[in-house]
């Protein structure tokens, strides 16, 4: 394995999918790349990795009879460079795919930290790799590293992976003595192959936290983790090394390993150098990772053509869409339609709203487009009424309820008035506004609020 390539997306919902994706249940978050060779086990002769990879190269090869399958070139992989953002030709075989489930609705997404790498059924995580469980091993009792710090340290030292995971991922508030113990156990985990522990230890050597400051040691630890495809290791290595050229190489490696922050920073660097076309893809990856500020920065580049960027309305709108759905930004939603028009905006916004259990600002903006008929949207007050009503029933917002009632009466005439009055009565109860939109509309219709 010479590295990994990763999307910056940490979650995906059914509403994000375009095309015929009805049967999809997961998306590929990350792929580990390199080369591999498999042996059948029918030959007891011990062979080297080079002999395994050389099988089939000539009729005299002893490994011909024991290799079942292989992909990738060992020599090509050996030529890989730490600062390379792509694998060498011949060293891009898929070794492992990491999958994450597609959420049915944006309402059930969480902001929890990304889970660590799991193992296939029947195997457990031990010493940085998947292995068979040890039958005699006692069950770990550590469930919270903050409250059970010493227990978690002891169990992790005994190679109990769940306890190590708690030490890596739980929020910790440590005394100076505990900081030293924590640095020691991080060193133990790092030596066993846990790249995440290596990065945390490198940060401590940089900051003199629990250990004496040693930037050379921090650099070595970060470089090792980065070489294994750890995005945070590459990001830290970039911060430790100040050279512009080397910093950009480290940023690119961190970006392609899945660090959205590294992608965004690299995009900004290229934009400042008036290399907008090179900046664009990095802004797009940062935006995929949920960093809305970089969505906006990239969107403006593609919209205006500034900083050496080729104008591209659809790429600009796609980045504005990242802000629109991410922060439910009215500006972002408005710009999606303004920049690329209704044919681009409509399917994105409709898919988003139909996938949600509750409406949001994206749906409000979509309703407004239908209500007025702007940016290429054909006026459709019946659809506007549906969307406004969903928000009215969910939020009880007086202005939205009034808009829903107006659109309903416009679309259905007198037949829509009874239900419109119901919506206005709901909006009239809204205690969070100084403007009685719904109450005033009720009075105009001759009804008692």
Short mmCIF file of N, CA and C in Angstrom, two decimals, residues 8-82:
data_model
loop_
_atom_site.label_atom_id
_atom_site.label_comp_id
_atom_site.label_asym_id
_atom_site.label_seq_id
_atom_site.Cartn_x
_atom_site.Cartn_y
_atom_site.Cartn_z
N UNK A 8 -13.65 14.23 0.07
CA UNK A 8 -13.76 15.02 1.29
C UNK A 8 -15.15 14.94 1.90
N UNK A 9 -16.08 14.32 1.21
CA UNK A 9 -17.43 14.17 1.74
C UNK A 9 -17.42 13.20 2.92
N UNK A 10 -18.07 13.60 4.00
CA UNK A 10 -18.19 12.72 5.16
C UNK A 10 -19.59 12.17 5.32
N UNK A 11 -20.52 12.70 4.57
CA UNK A 11 -21.88 12.16 4.58
C UNK A 11 -22.54 12.46 3.24
N UNK A 12 -23.53 11.67 2.92
CA UNK A 12 -24.26 11.80 1.67
C UNK A 12 -25.69 11.39 1.95
N UNK A 13 -26.64 12.14 1.42
CA UNK A 13 -28.03 11.81 1.62
C UNK A 13 -28.67 11.44 0.29
N UNK A 14 -29.83 10.82 0.39
CA UNK A 14 -30.55 10.41 -0.81
C UNK A 14 -30.81 11.61 -1.73
N UNK A 15 -31.02 12.78 -1.13
CA UNK A 15 -31.29 13.97 -1.92
C UNK A 15 -30.09 14.50 -2.68
N UNK A 16 -28.88 14.03 -2.32
CA UNK A 16 -27.67 14.47 -3.03
C UNK A 16 -27.44 13.69 -4.32
N UNK A 17 -28.16 12.59 -4.50
CA UNK A 17 -27.91 11.69 -5.63
C UNK A 17 -28.65 12.17 -6.87
N UNK A 18 -27.98 12.07 -8.00
CA UNK A 18 -28.60 12.39 -9.28
C UNK A 18 -28.54 11.15 -10.17
N UNK A 19 -29.54 10.97 -10.99
CA UNK A 19 -29.56 9.81 -11.87
C UNK A 19 -30.31 8.64 -11.23
N UNK A 20 -30.10 7.45 -11.79
CA UNK A 20 -30.83 6.25 -11.36
C UNK A 20 -30.05 5.59 -10.21
N UNK A 21 -30.28 6.05 -9.02
CA UNK A 21 -29.52 5.58 -7.84
C UNK A 21 -30.43 4.93 -6.81
N UNK A 22 -31.61 4.42 -7.25
CA UNK A 22 -32.59 3.92 -6.30
C UNK A 22 -32.04 2.80 -5.42
N UNK A 23 -31.18 1.95 -5.96
CA UNK A 23 -30.70 0.81 -5.19
C UNK A 23 -29.43 1.08 -4.40
N UNK A 24 -28.89 2.27 -4.51
CA UNK A 24 -27.63 2.57 -3.83
C UNK A 24 -27.84 2.65 -2.33
N UNK A 25 -26.94 2.06 -1.56
CA UNK A 25 -27.03 2.08 -0.10
C UNK A 25 -25.81 2.72 0.55
N UNK A 26 -24.65 2.71 -0.15
CA UNK A 26 -23.41 3.25 0.40
C UNK A 26 -22.67 4.04 -0.68
N UNK A 27 -21.71 4.88 -0.23
CA UNK A 27 -20.83 5.53 -1.18
C UNK A 27 -19.38 5.27 -0.77
N UNK A 28 -18.48 5.35 -1.74
CA UNK A 28 -17.06 5.09 -1.48
C UNK A 28 -16.44 6.34 -0.87
N UNK A 29 -16.04 6.24 0.36
CA UNK A 29 -15.41 7.37 1.06
C UNK A 29 -13.91 7.43 0.76
N UNK A 30 -13.27 6.24 0.68
CA UNK A 30 -11.82 6.23 0.55
C UNK A 30 -11.38 4.92 -0.12
N UNK A 31 -10.29 4.99 -0.85
CA UNK A 31 -9.70 3.80 -1.48
C UNK A 31 -8.22 3.74 -1.14
N UNK A 32 -7.75 2.57 -0.72
CA UNK A 32 -6.33 2.35 -0.47
C UNK A 32 -5.72 1.78 -1.74
N UNK A 33 -4.61 2.35 -2.17
CA UNK A 33 -4.02 2.02 -3.47
C UNK A 33 -2.63 1.42 -3.31
N UNK A 34 -2.23 0.66 -4.31
CA UNK A 34 -0.89 0.07 -4.31
C UNK A 34 -0.81 -1.08 -5.29
N UNK A 35 -0.28 -2.19 -4.85
CA UNK A 35 -0.18 -3.39 -5.67
C UNK A 35 -0.37 -4.59 -4.77
N UNK A 36 -0.83 -5.70 -5.35
CA UNK A 36 -1.01 -6.91 -4.54
C UNK A 36 -0.74 -8.15 -5.37
N UNK A 37 -0.43 -9.23 -4.68
CA UNK A 37 -0.30 -10.55 -5.29
C UNK A 37 -0.85 -11.56 -4.31
N UNK A 38 -1.65 -12.51 -4.80
CA UNK A 38 -2.27 -13.52 -3.96
C UNK A 38 -1.69 -14.89 -4.28
N UNK A 39 -1.51 -15.69 -3.25
CA UNK A 39 -1.02 -17.05 -3.46
C UNK A 39 -2.11 -18.05 -3.09
N UNK A 40 -2.09 -19.20 -3.75
CA UNK A 40 -3.12 -20.21 -3.54
C UNK A 40 -2.89 -21.03 -2.28
N UNK A 41 -1.65 -21.11 -1.81
CA UNK A 41 -1.36 -21.91 -0.64
C UNK A 41 -1.12 -23.38 -0.96
N UNK A 42 -1.08 -23.71 -2.26
CA UNK A 42 -0.88 -25.12 -2.63
C UNK A 42 0.59 -25.50 -2.63
N UNK A 43 1.45 -24.52 -2.54
CA UNK A 43 2.89 -24.79 -2.57
C UNK A 43 3.49 -24.34 -1.25
N UNK A 44 4.14 -25.24 -0.54
CA UNK A 44 4.68 -24.94 0.78
C UNK A 44 5.97 -24.14 0.72
N UNK A 45 6.50 -23.94 -0.46
CA UNK A 45 7.78 -23.24 -0.57
C UNK A 45 7.63 -21.77 -0.18
N UNK A 46 8.55 -21.28 0.64
CA UNK A 46 8.55 -19.89 1.04
C UNK A 46 9.12 -19.04 -0.08
N UNK A 47 8.39 -17.99 -0.45
CA UNK A 47 8.85 -17.13 -1.52
C UNK A 47 8.84 -15.69 -1.04
N UNK A 48 9.60 -14.85 -1.66
CA UNK A 48 9.65 -13.43 -1.31
C UNK A 48 8.53 -12.68 -2.03
N UNK A 49 8.29 -11.46 -1.56
CA UNK A 49 7.29 -10.63 -2.23
C UNK A 49 7.69 -10.38 -3.67
N UNK A 50 8.98 -10.19 -3.92
CA UNK A 50 9.43 -9.93 -5.28
C UNK A 50 9.15 -11.12 -6.18
N UNK A 51 9.32 -12.33 -5.64
CA UNK A 51 9.03 -13.53 -6.44
C UNK A 51 7.54 -13.66 -6.72
N UNK A 52 6.71 -13.30 -5.73
CA UNK A 52 5.27 -13.35 -5.95
C UNK A 52 4.85 -12.39 -7.06
N UNK A 53 5.36 -11.17 -6.99
CA UNK A 53 5.00 -10.18 -8.00
C UNK A 53 5.62 -10.52 -9.35
N UNK A 54 6.68 -11.34 -9.35
CA UNK A 54 7.32 -11.70 -10.60
C UNK A 54 6.71 -12.89 -11.28
N UNK A 55 5.70 -13.49 -10.67
CA UNK A 55 5.07 -14.67 -11.26
C UNK A 55 4.53 -14.36 -12.64
N UNK A 56 4.80 -15.25 -13.55
CA UNK A 56 4.31 -15.07 -14.91
C UNK A 56 5.28 -14.33 -15.79
N UNK A 57 6.35 -13.79 -15.21
CA UNK A 57 7.30 -13.04 -16.01
C UNK A 57 8.14 -13.96 -16.88
N UNK A 58 8.30 -15.19 -16.46
CA UNK A 58 9.06 -16.17 -17.25
C UNK A 58 8.69 -17.57 -16.82
N UNK A 59 8.91 -18.55 -17.67
CA UNK A 59 8.48 -19.91 -17.38
C UNK A 59 9.28 -20.54 -16.25
N UNK A 60 10.44 -19.99 -15.93
CA UNK A 60 11.28 -20.57 -14.90
C UNK A 60 10.91 -20.08 -13.51
N UNK A 61 9.99 -19.14 -13.40
CA UNK A 61 9.66 -18.59 -12.10
C UNK A 61 9.01 -19.64 -11.21
N UNK A 62 9.57 -19.83 -10.01
CA UNK A 62 9.03 -20.80 -9.08
C UNK A 62 7.67 -20.39 -8.54
N UNK A 63 7.36 -19.11 -8.61
CA UNK A 63 6.11 -18.64 -8.03
C UNK A 63 4.93 -18.76 -8.98
N UNK A 64 5.17 -19.22 -10.20
CA UNK A 64 4.07 -19.34 -11.17
C UNK A 64 2.93 -20.18 -10.62
N UNK A 65 3.25 -21.21 -9.88
CA UNK A 65 2.24 -22.18 -9.47
C UNK A 65 1.50 -21.77 -8.20
N UNK A 66 1.97 -20.73 -7.55
CA UNK A 66 1.33 -20.39 -6.28
C UNK A 66 0.64 -19.04 -6.29
N UNK A 67 0.66 -18.36 -7.43
CA UNK A 67 -0.01 -17.08 -7.51
C UNK A 67 -1.38 -17.23 -8.15
N UNK A 68 -2.43 -16.78 -7.44
CA UNK A 68 -3.78 -16.86 -7.97
C UNK A 68 -4.14 -15.58 -8.72
N UNK A 69 -3.70 -14.46 -8.22
CA UNK A 69 -4.10 -13.20 -8.83
C UNK A 69 -3.15 -12.10 -8.38
N UNK A 70 -3.00 -11.08 -9.20
CA UNK A 70 -2.18 -9.93 -8.81
C UNK A 70 -2.60 -8.72 -9.63
N UNK A 71 -2.28 -7.55 -9.12
CA UNK A 71 -2.54 -6.31 -9.83
C UNK A 71 -1.53 -5.29 -9.33
N UNK A 72 -1.02 -4.50 -10.23
CA UNK A 72 -0.03 -3.50 -9.85
C UNK A 72 1.39 -4.00 -10.00
N UNK A 73 2.30 -3.07 -10.10
CA UNK A 73 3.72 -3.37 -10.32
C UNK A 73 4.50 -2.97 -9.07
N UNK A 74 5.18 -3.96 -8.47
CA UNK A 74 5.94 -3.70 -7.25
C UNK A 74 7.01 -2.64 -7.48
N UNK A 75 7.72 -2.73 -8.60
CA UNK A 75 8.78 -1.76 -8.88
C UNK A 75 8.23 -0.34 -9.03
N UNK A 76 7.04 -0.24 -9.65
CA UNK A 76 6.41 1.07 -9.79
C UNK A 76 6.07 1.64 -8.42
N UNK A 77 5.57 0.80 -7.54
CA UNK A 77 5.21 1.27 -6.20
C UNK A 77 6.45 1.70 -5.42
N UNK A 78 7.55 1.02 -5.64
CA UNK A 78 8.78 1.37 -4.94
C UNK A 78 9.30 2.75 -5.34
N UNK A 79 8.85 3.23 -6.49
CA UNK A 79 9.31 4.54 -6.96
C UNK A 79 8.44 5.68 -6.46
N UNK A 80 7.42 5.37 -5.66
CA UNK A 80 6.51 6.40 -5.18
C UNK A 80 7.24 7.40 -4.29
N UNK A 81 6.84 8.67 -4.39
CA UNK A 81 7.44 9.73 -3.60
C UNK A 81 6.46 10.22 -2.55
N UNK A 82 6.96 10.59 -1.39
CA UNK A 82 6.11 11.08 -0.32
C UNK A 82 5.32 12.31 -0.74
#
